[in-house]
PDB file of C-alpha atoms in Angstrom:
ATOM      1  CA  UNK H 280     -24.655   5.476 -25.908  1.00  0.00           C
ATOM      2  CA  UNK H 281     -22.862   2.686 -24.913  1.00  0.00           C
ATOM      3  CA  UNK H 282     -24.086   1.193 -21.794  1.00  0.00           C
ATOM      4  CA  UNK H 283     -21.120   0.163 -19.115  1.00  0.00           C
ATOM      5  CA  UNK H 284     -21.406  -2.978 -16.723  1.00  0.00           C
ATOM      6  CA  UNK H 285     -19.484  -3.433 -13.633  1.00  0.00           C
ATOM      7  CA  UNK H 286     -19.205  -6.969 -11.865  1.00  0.00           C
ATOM      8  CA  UNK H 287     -16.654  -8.671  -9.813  1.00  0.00           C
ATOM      9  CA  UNK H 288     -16.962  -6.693  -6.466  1.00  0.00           C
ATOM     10  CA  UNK H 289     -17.511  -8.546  -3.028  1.00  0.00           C
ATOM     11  CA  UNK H 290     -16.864  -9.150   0.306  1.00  0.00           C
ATOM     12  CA  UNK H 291     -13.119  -9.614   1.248  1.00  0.00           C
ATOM     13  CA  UNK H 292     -10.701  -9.817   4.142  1.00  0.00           C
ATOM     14  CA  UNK H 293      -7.654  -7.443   4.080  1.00  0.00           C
ATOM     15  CA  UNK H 294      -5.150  -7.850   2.426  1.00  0.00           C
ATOM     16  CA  UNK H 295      -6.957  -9.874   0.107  1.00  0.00           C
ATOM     17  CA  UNK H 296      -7.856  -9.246  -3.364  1.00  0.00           C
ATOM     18  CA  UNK H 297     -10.471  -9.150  -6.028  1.00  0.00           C
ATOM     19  CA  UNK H 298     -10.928  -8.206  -9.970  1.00  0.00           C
ATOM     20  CA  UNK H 299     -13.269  -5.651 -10.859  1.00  0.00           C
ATOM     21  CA  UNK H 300     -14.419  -6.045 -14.679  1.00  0.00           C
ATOM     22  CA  UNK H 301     -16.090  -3.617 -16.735  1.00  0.00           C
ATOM     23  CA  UNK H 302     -18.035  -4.998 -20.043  1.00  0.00           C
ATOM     24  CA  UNK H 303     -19.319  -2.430 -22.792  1.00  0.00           C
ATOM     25  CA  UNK H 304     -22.466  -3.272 -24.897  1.00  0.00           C
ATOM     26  CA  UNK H 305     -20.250  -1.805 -27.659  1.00  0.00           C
ATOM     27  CA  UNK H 306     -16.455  -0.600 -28.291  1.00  0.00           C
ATOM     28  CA  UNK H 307     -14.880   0.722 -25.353  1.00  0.00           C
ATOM     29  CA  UNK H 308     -15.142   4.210 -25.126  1.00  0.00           C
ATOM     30  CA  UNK H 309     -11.345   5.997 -26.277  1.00  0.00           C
ATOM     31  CA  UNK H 310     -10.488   6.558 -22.713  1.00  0.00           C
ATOM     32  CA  UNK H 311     -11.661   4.963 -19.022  1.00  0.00           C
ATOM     33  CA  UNK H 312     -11.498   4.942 -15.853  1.00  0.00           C
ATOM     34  CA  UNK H 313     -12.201   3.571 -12.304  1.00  0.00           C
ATOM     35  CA  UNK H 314     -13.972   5.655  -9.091  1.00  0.00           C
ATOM     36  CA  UNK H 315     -15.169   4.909  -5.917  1.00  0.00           C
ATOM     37  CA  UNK H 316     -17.794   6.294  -3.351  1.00  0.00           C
ATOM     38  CA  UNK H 317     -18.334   6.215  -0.007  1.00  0.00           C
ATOM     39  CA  UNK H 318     -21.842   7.185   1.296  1.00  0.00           C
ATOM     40  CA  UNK H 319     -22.085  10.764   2.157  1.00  0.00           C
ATOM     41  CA  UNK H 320     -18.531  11.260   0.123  1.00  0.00           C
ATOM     42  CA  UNK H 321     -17.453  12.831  -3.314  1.00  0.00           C
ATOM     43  CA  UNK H 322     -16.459  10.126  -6.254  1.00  0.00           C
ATOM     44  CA  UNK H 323     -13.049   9.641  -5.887  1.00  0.00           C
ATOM     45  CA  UNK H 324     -10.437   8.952  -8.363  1.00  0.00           C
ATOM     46  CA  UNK H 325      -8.768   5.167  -8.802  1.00  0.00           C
ATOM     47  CA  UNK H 326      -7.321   4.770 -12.187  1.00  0.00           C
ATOM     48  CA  UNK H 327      -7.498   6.072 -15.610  1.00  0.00           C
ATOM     49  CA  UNK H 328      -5.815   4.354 -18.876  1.00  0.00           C
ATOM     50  CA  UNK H 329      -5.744   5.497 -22.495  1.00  0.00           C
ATOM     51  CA  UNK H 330      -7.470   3.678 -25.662  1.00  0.00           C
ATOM     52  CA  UNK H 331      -4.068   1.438 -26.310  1.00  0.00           C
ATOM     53  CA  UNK H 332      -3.188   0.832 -22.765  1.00  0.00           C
ATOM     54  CA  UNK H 333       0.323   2.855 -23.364  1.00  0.00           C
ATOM     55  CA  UNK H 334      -0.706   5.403 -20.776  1.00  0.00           C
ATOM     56  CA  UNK H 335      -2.325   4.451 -17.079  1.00  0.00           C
ATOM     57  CA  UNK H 336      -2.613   6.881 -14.496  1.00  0.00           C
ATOM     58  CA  UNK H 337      -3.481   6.319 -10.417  1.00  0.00           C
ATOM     59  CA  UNK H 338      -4.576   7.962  -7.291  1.00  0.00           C
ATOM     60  CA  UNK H 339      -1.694   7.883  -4.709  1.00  0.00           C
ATOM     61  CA  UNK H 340      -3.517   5.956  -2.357  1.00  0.00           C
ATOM     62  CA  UNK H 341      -4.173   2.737  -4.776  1.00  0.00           C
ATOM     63  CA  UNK H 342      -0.473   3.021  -6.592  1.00  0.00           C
ATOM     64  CA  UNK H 343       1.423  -0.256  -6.193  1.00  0.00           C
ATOM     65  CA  UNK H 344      -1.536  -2.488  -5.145  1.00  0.00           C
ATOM     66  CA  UNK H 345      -4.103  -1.642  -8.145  1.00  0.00           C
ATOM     67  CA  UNK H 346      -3.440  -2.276 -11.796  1.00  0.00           C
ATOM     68  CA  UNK H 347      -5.909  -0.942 -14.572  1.00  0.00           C
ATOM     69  CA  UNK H 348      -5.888  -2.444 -17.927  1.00  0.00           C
ATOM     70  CA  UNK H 349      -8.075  -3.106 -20.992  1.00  0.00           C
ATOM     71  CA  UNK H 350      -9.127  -5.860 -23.137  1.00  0.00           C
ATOM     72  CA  UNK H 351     -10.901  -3.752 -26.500  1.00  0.00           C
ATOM     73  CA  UNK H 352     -11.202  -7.093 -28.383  1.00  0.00           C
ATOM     74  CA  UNK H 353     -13.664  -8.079 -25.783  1.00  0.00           C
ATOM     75  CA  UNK H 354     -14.566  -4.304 -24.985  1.00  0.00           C
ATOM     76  CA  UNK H 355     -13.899  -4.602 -21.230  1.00  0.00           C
ATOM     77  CA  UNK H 356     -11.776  -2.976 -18.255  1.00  0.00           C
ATOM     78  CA  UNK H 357     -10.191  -4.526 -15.661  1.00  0.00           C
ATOM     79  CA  UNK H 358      -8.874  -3.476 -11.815  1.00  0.00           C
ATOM     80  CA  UNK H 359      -6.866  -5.876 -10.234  1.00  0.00           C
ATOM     81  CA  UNK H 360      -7.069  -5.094  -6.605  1.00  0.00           C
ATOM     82  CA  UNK H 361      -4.419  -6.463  -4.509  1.00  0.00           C
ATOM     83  CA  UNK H 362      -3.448  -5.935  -0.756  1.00  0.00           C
ATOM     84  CA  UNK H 363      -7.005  -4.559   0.001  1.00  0.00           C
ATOM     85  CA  UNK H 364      -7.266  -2.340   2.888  1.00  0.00           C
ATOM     86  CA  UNK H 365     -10.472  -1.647   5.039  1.00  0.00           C
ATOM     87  CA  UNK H 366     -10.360   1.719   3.706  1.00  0.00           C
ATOM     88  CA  UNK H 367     -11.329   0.467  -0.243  1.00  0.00           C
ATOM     89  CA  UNK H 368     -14.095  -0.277   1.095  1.00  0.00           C
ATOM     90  CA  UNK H 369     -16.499   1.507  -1.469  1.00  0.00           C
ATOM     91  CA  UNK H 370     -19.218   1.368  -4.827  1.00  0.00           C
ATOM     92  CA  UNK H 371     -16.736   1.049  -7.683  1.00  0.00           C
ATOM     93  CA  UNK H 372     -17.623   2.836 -10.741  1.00  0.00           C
ATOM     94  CA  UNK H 373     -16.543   2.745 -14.060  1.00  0.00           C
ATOM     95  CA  UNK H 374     -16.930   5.366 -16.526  1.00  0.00           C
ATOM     96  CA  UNK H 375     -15.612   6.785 -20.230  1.00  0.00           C
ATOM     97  CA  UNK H 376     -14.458   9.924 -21.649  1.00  0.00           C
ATOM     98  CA  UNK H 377     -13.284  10.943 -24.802  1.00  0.00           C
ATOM     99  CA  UNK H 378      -9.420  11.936 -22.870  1.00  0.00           C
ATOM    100  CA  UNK H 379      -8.133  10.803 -19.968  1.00  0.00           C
ATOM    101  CA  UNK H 380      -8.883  12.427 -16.228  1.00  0.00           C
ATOM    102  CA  UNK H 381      -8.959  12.262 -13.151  1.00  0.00           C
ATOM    103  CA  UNK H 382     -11.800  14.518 -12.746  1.00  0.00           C
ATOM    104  CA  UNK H 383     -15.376  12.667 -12.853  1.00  0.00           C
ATOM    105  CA  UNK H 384     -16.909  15.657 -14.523  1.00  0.00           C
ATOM    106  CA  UNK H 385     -14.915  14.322 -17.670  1.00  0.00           C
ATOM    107  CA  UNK H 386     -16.369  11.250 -18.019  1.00  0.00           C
ATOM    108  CA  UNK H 387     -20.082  11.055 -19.564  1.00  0.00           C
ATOM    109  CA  UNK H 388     -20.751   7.437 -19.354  1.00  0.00           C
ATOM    110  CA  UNK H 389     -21.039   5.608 -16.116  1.00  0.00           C
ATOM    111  CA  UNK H 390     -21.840   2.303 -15.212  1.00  0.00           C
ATOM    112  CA  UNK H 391     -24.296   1.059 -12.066  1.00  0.00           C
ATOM    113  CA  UNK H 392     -21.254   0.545  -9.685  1.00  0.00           C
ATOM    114  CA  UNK H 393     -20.214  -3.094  -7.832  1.00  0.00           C
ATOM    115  CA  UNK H 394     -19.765  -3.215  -4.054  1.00  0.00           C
ATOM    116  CA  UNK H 395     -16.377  -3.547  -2.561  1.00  0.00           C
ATOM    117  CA  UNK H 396     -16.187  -4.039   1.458  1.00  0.00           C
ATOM    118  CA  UNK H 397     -13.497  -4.944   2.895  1.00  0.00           C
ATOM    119  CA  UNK H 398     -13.247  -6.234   6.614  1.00  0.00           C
ATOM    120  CA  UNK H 399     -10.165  -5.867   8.910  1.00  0.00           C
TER     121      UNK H 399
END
């Protein structure tokens, strides 16, 4: 199985932003997509995007500040957080599935998850 890597999480001030990459040991799985969990809190749904990058899909609450894309030439996945809010504060996960969902029970391969907090 192809083995998922998250990186680029931090600390950062609202309305700041940060770039959450995802790097597979092999090719990108056909579809992927980006969670995040709160302690004591279901996964929740961030993004999703198709194998060619044609189709993107996002959770209301992240539309018009996040952007999802992939790179498959370098086998990694992006989210490009912008205006962050106190309440992205989260583990960010990402994961792949053979069809794009928003449901996590879709997705079979998940990476270790990168820390996002942000402060107000």
């Amino acid at each position: 199985q192809v083995q998922l890597v998250e990186s680029g999480g931090g600390l950062v001030q609202a309305g700041g932003s940060l770039r959450l990459s995802c790097v597979a040991s092999g090719v990108l799985p056909y579809a992927m997509g980006w969670f995040r969990q709160d302690p004591g809190k279901e996964r929740e749904f961030v993004a999703a995007i198709n194998r060619s990058g044609s189709s993107t899909d996002y959770a209301d609450s992240v539309k018009g500040r996040f952007s999802i894309s992939r790179d498959n030439a370098k086998n990694t996945l992006y989210l490009q957080m912008n205006s962050l809010k106190p309440e992205d504060t989260a583990v960010y996960y990402c994961a792949g599935a053979a069809f794009s969902s928003r449901r996590p029970s879709s997705y079979n391969n998940w990476g270790q998850g990168t820390q996002v907090t942000v402060s107000s």
